[in-house]
């Protein structure tokens, strides 16, 4: 029976794990799995928007991922180039915007340029945001924010520190999803996850289709969030 989901999260963040294993099962290179993962990510964004979610953050490239073999990294950069030239246009047409968190200055100059253009060309009045975490690591993000506070010579409150993070203009995630069977956060949104609900599934990310996404949202909507209260 189809469930009526009443409580839609405002911000969903996703650790898209399992692309490599998905490809291996098919005797294909890991890059093939990332390509399938990107298709799943695009379908997930469409579904999220249709469900009324406002912010979708995806862990597309962790700081640790930069140490992967050159060939795999090149494959990921090719996908990022494609996303920021072709796929973002489809987002704009639907009134959606793209944003980035993480330190993109470590990426190849041409890739950085396309990312900046993709963010700048986004519509100003967007109602839906796809936020790509690229060369993102939560500890590095927190350290950058702390150093920014120190250079201002001011003590900060939690809310002021929050405004120095890459996520400054976004609400904290309500729900964090991790596909691929591991039960950990892997340096993703550590500060912002303080009160997030967690959803873990064994489904490998390329197989995480609209139905699976809807299942995760339905699970969230049944939870009772108390934020430390009774
Ligand atoms: C983890 O799977 C996934 C990644 C390192 C990359 C995620 C990227 C995408 C889904 C496509 C990204 C879209 C853009 C715009 C770049 P894994 O390789 O660690 O999988 P494994 O645990 O099975 O080895």
Short mmCIF file of C-alpha atoms and ligand atoms in Angstrom, two decimals:
data_model
loop_
_atom_site.label_atom_id
_atom_site.label_comp_id
_atom_site.label_asym_id
_atom_site.label_seq_id
_atom_site.Cartn_x
_atom_site.Cartn_y
_atom_site.Cartn_z
CA UNK A 1 0.00 0.00 0.00
CA UNK A 2 1.36 3.43 -0.87
CA UNK A 3 2.02 5.46 2.21
CA UNK A 4 0.94 9.04 2.63
CA UNK A 5 4.08 10.96 3.60
CA UNK A 6 3.07 13.94 5.71
CA UNK A 7 6.35 15.16 7.16
CA UNK A 8 8.71 16.16 4.36
CA UNK A 9 12.26 17.09 5.45
CA UNK A 10 13.50 20.48 4.36
CA UNK A 11 17.10 19.38 3.83
CA UNK A 12 18.27 15.87 2.91
CA UNK A 13 21.97 15.01 2.63
CA UNK A 14 23.20 11.84 0.95
CA UNK A 15 26.44 9.84 1.17
CA UNK A 16 26.36 8.16 -2.22
CA UNK A 17 28.38 5.02 -1.49
CA UNK A 18 28.70 1.80 -3.44
CA UNK A 19 29.42 2.90 -7.02
CA UNK A 20 32.67 0.92 -7.15
CA UNK A 21 31.09 -2.32 -5.90
CA UNK A 22 28.15 -1.86 -8.27
CA UNK A 23 30.59 -1.65 -11.20
CA UNK A 24 32.71 -4.56 -9.95
CA UNK A 25 29.65 -6.83 -9.82
CA UNK A 26 29.27 -6.07 -13.54
CA UNK A 27 32.99 -6.60 -14.24
CA UNK A 28 33.21 -2.95 -15.23
CA UNK A 29 35.69 -0.22 -14.20
CA UNK A 30 34.85 1.90 -11.15
CA UNK A 31 34.32 4.94 -13.36
CA UNK A 32 31.38 3.14 -14.95
CA UNK A 33 29.87 2.90 -11.49
CA UNK A 34 30.35 6.64 -10.91
CA UNK A 35 28.58 7.36 -14.21
CA UNK A 36 25.64 5.21 -13.10
CA UNK A 37 25.82 6.99 -9.73
CA UNK A 38 25.55 10.36 -11.40
CA UNK A 39 22.42 9.22 -13.25
CA UNK A 40 20.96 8.04 -9.94
CA UNK A 41 21.87 11.38 -8.36
CA UNK A 42 20.09 13.33 -11.10
CA UNK A 43 16.97 11.16 -10.77
CA UNK A 44 17.11 11.57 -6.98
CA UNK A 45 17.27 15.37 -7.28
CA UNK A 46 14.23 15.38 -9.55
CA UNK A 47 12.34 13.20 -7.08
CA UNK A 48 13.42 15.31 -4.10
CA UNK A 49 12.18 18.48 -5.80
CA UNK A 50 8.89 16.82 -6.75
CA UNK A 51 8.38 15.77 -3.12
CA UNK A 52 8.82 19.34 -1.89
CA UNK A 53 12.27 18.97 -0.35
CA UNK A 54 14.13 22.31 -0.57
CA UNK A 55 17.79 21.33 -0.16
CA UNK A 56 19.56 18.19 -1.35
CA UNK A 57 23.24 17.89 -0.45
CA UNK A 58 25.25 15.11 -2.09
CA UNK A 59 28.72 13.89 -1.12
CA UNK A 60 30.17 13.77 -4.64
CA UNK A 61 33.89 13.94 -3.77
CA UNK A 62 35.41 13.73 -0.32
CA UNK A 63 38.82 15.14 0.51
CA UNK A 64 39.95 11.52 0.99
CA UNK A 65 38.68 10.62 -2.51
CA UNK A 66 41.35 12.95 -3.98
CA UNK A 67 43.92 10.25 -3.12
CA UNK A 68 42.25 7.76 -5.49
CA UNK A 69 44.13 6.55 -8.60
CA UNK A 70 44.54 9.18 -11.30
CA UNK A 71 42.33 7.32 -13.75
CA UNK A 72 39.38 7.17 -11.34
CA UNK A 73 39.82 10.84 -10.38
CA UNK A 74 39.90 11.85 -14.06
CA UNK A 75 36.66 9.94 -14.54
CA UNK A 76 35.09 11.85 -11.64
CA UNK A 77 36.33 15.19 -13.02
CA UNK A 78 34.80 14.32 -16.40
CA UNK A 79 31.47 13.72 -14.67
CA UNK A 80 31.77 17.01 -12.75
CA UNK A 81 32.49 18.86 -16.02
CA UNK A 82 29.46 17.26 -17.62
CA UNK A 83 27.27 18.04 -14.64
CA UNK A 84 28.27 21.71 -14.55
CA UNK A 85 27.89 22.25 -18.30
CA UNK A 86 24.94 20.09 -19.33
CA UNK A 87 22.95 18.89 -16.34
CA UNK A 88 22.83 22.21 -14.50
CA UNK A 89 20.93 23.72 -17.44
CA UNK A 90 18.11 21.25 -16.83
CA UNK A 91 18.12 22.31 -13.18
CA UNK A 92 17.94 26.04 -14.06
CA UNK A 93 15.05 25.35 -16.46
CA UNK A 94 13.13 23.89 -13.52
CA UNK A 95 13.90 26.93 -11.35
CA UNK A 96 16.54 25.14 -9.30
CA UNK A 97 20.02 26.24 -8.30
CA UNK A 98 23.32 24.51 -7.75
CA UNK A 99 25.67 25.26 -4.85
CA UNK A 100 28.97 23.80 -3.72
CA UNK A 101 30.55 23.10 -0.34
CA UNK A 102 34.18 22.09 0.17
CA UNK A 103 37.51 23.48 -0.93
CA UNK A 104 37.38 23.44 -4.71
CA UNK A 105 40.74 25.22 -5.05
CA UNK A 106 42.45 21.80 -5.02
CA UNK A 107 40.60 20.76 -8.20
CA UNK A 108 41.98 21.32 -11.73
CA UNK A 109 41.63 24.99 -12.79
CA UNK A 110 39.25 24.23 -15.67
CA UNK A 111 36.96 22.22 -13.37
CA UNK A 112 36.97 25.05 -10.80
CA UNK A 113 35.99 27.53 -13.49
CA UNK A 114 33.02 25.42 -14.65
CA UNK A 115 31.87 24.96 -11.06
CA UNK A 116 31.99 28.72 -10.39
CA UNK A 117 30.04 29.45 -13.58
CA UNK A 118 27.49 26.77 -12.70
CA UNK A 119 26.88 28.33 -9.31
CA UNK A 120 26.83 31.93 -10.63
CA UNK A 121 24.44 31.17 -13.49
CA UNK A 122 21.89 29.58 -11.14
CA UNK A 123 18.55 31.36 -10.91
CA UNK A 124 18.33 33.93 -8.09
CA UNK A 125 14.81 32.96 -7.09
CA UNK A 126 15.40 29.21 -6.81
CA UNK A 127 13.09 27.17 -4.60
CA UNK A 128 15.21 24.04 -4.77
CA UNK A 129 18.96 23.68 -4.26
CA UNK A 130 21.30 20.85 -5.21
CA UNK A 131 24.43 21.24 -3.10
CA UNK A 132 27.47 19.30 -4.24
CA UNK A 133 30.11 18.52 -1.64
CA UNK A 134 33.37 18.58 -3.63
CA UNK A 135 36.74 18.04 -1.99
CA UNK A 136 34.66 18.31 1.15
CA UNK A 137 35.78 17.25 4.61
CA UNK A 138 33.88 18.37 7.71
CA UNK A 139 36.90 18.74 9.96
CA UNK A 140 38.71 20.91 7.39
CA UNK A 141 35.52 22.99 7.00
CA UNK A 142 35.32 23.54 10.78
CA UNK A 143 39.02 24.46 10.95
CA UNK A 144 38.54 27.00 8.11
CA UNK A 145 35.64 28.52 10.03
CA UNK A 146 37.57 28.67 13.31
CA UNK A 147 40.52 30.35 11.58
CA UNK A 148 38.16 32.88 10.00
CA UNK A 149 36.81 33.67 13.49
CA UNK A 150 40.34 33.98 14.91
CA UNK A 151 41.39 36.36 12.14
CA UNK A 152 38.45 38.58 13.12
CA UNK A 153 39.73 38.50 16.68
CA UNK A 154 36.29 37.68 18.07
CA UNK A 155 34.90 34.90 20.23
CA UNK A 156 32.00 33.22 18.49
CA UNK A 157 28.70 31.65 19.45
CA UNK A 158 27.42 28.43 17.87
CA UNK A 159 25.25 30.40 15.51
CA UNK A 160 28.12 32.72 14.51
CA UNK A 161 30.43 29.78 13.85
CA UNK A 162 27.66 28.21 11.77
CA UNK A 163 27.69 31.33 9.60
CA UNK A 164 31.40 30.82 8.85
CA UNK A 165 30.88 27.27 7.58
CA UNK A 166 30.45 26.43 3.88
CA UNK A 167 26.78 25.75 4.66
CA UNK A 168 26.22 29.26 6.07
CA UNK A 169 23.06 30.00 4.10
CA UNK A 170 21.43 26.59 4.38
CA UNK A 171 19.45 24.97 7.16
CA UNK A 172 21.00 21.95 8.89
CA UNK A 173 20.11 18.62 7.30
CA UNK A 174 17.01 16.97 8.76
CA UNK A 175 17.92 13.60 7.30
CA UNK A 176 21.24 12.04 6.30
CA UNK A 177 21.06 8.99 4.06
CA UNK A 178 23.99 6.65 3.45
CA UNK A 179 23.78 3.96 0.80
CA UNK A 180 26.20 1.06 0.29
CA UNK A 181 25.96 -0.68 3.67
CA UNK A 182 28.49 1.21 5.82
CA UNK A 183 27.19 2.80 9.02
CA UNK A 184 29.33 5.89 9.47
CA UNK A 185 29.49 9.56 8.55
CA UNK A 186 32.97 9.61 6.96
CA UNK A 187 33.71 13.25 7.78
CA UNK A 188 30.44 14.50 6.22
CA UNK A 189 28.60 17.50 7.75
CA UNK A 190 29.79 16.70 11.28
CA UNK A 191 28.74 20.06 12.73
CA UNK A 192 25.48 20.27 10.82
CA UNK A 193 24.47 16.67 11.64
CA UNK A 194 23.98 17.43 15.35
CA UNK A 195 20.23 16.70 15.27
CA UNK A 196 19.88 14.98 11.92
CA UNK A 197 18.02 11.72 11.58
CA UNK A 198 20.12 8.96 10.00
CA UNK A 199 19.02 6.42 7.42
CA UNK A 200 21.34 3.63 6.33
CA UNK A 201 20.66 1.17 3.55
CA UNK A 202 22.62 -1.67 1.95
CA UNK A 203 21.41 -0.61 -1.50
CA UNK A 204 24.39 0.44 -3.66
CA UNK A 205 23.99 4.03 -4.81
CA UNK A 206 23.42 3.36 -8.55
CA UNK A 207 20.47 1.16 -7.48
CA UNK A 208 19.12 3.81 -5.09
CA UNK A 209 16.20 4.79 -7.29
CA UNK A 210 13.15 6.98 -6.70
CA UNK A 211 11.35 4.17 -4.84
CA UNK A 212 14.28 3.73 -2.46
CA UNK A 213 14.49 7.48 -1.91
CA UNK A 214 10.78 7.61 -1.16
CA UNK A 215 11.22 4.74 1.33
CA UNK A 216 13.89 6.76 3.16
CA UNK A 217 11.66 9.83 3.32
CA UNK A 218 8.71 7.72 4.53
CA UNK A 219 10.93 6.27 7.27
CA UNK A 220 11.98 9.79 8.30
CA UNK A 221 8.41 11.02 8.35
CA UNK A 222 7.48 8.33 10.90
CA UNK A 223 10.17 9.45 13.34
CA UNK A 224 9.58 11.65 16.32
CA UNK A 225 12.24 14.33 16.52
CA UNK A 226 12.64 15.75 19.98
CA UNK A 227 15.87 17.78 19.65
CA UNK A 228 16.88 16.75 23.17
CA UNK A 229 13.47 17.69 24.54
CA UNK A 230 10.86 15.25 25.93
C1 LIG B 1 31.55 6.40 -3.36
O1 LIG B 1 31.49 5.14 -3.97
C2 LIG B 1 31.22 7.43 -4.32
C3 LIG B 1 32.09 8.36 -4.79
C4 LIG B 1 33.50 8.40 -4.38
C5 LIG B 1 31.69 9.34 -5.78
C6 LIG B 1 30.24 9.70 -5.82
C7 LIG B 1 29.96 10.34 -7.09
C8 LIG B 1 28.82 10.19 -7.82
C9 LIG B 1 27.64 9.45 -7.40
C10 LIG B 1 28.69 10.89 -9.12
C11 LIG B 1 28.95 12.25 -8.79
C12 LIG B 1 28.40 13.30 -9.50
C13 LIG B 1 29.22 14.30 -9.85
C14 LIG B 1 28.67 15.57 -10.33
C15 LIG B 1 30.67 14.11 -9.73
P1 LIG B 1 32.75 4.20 -3.92
O2 LIG B 1 33.51 4.40 -5.19
O3 LIG B 1 33.54 4.45 -2.69
O4 LIG B 1 32.09 2.81 -3.91
P2 LIG B 1 32.62 1.49 -3.21
O5 LIG B 1 32.52 1.72 -1.72
O6 LIG B 1 31.66 0.45 -3.69
O7 LIG B 1 34.01 1.26 -3.68
#
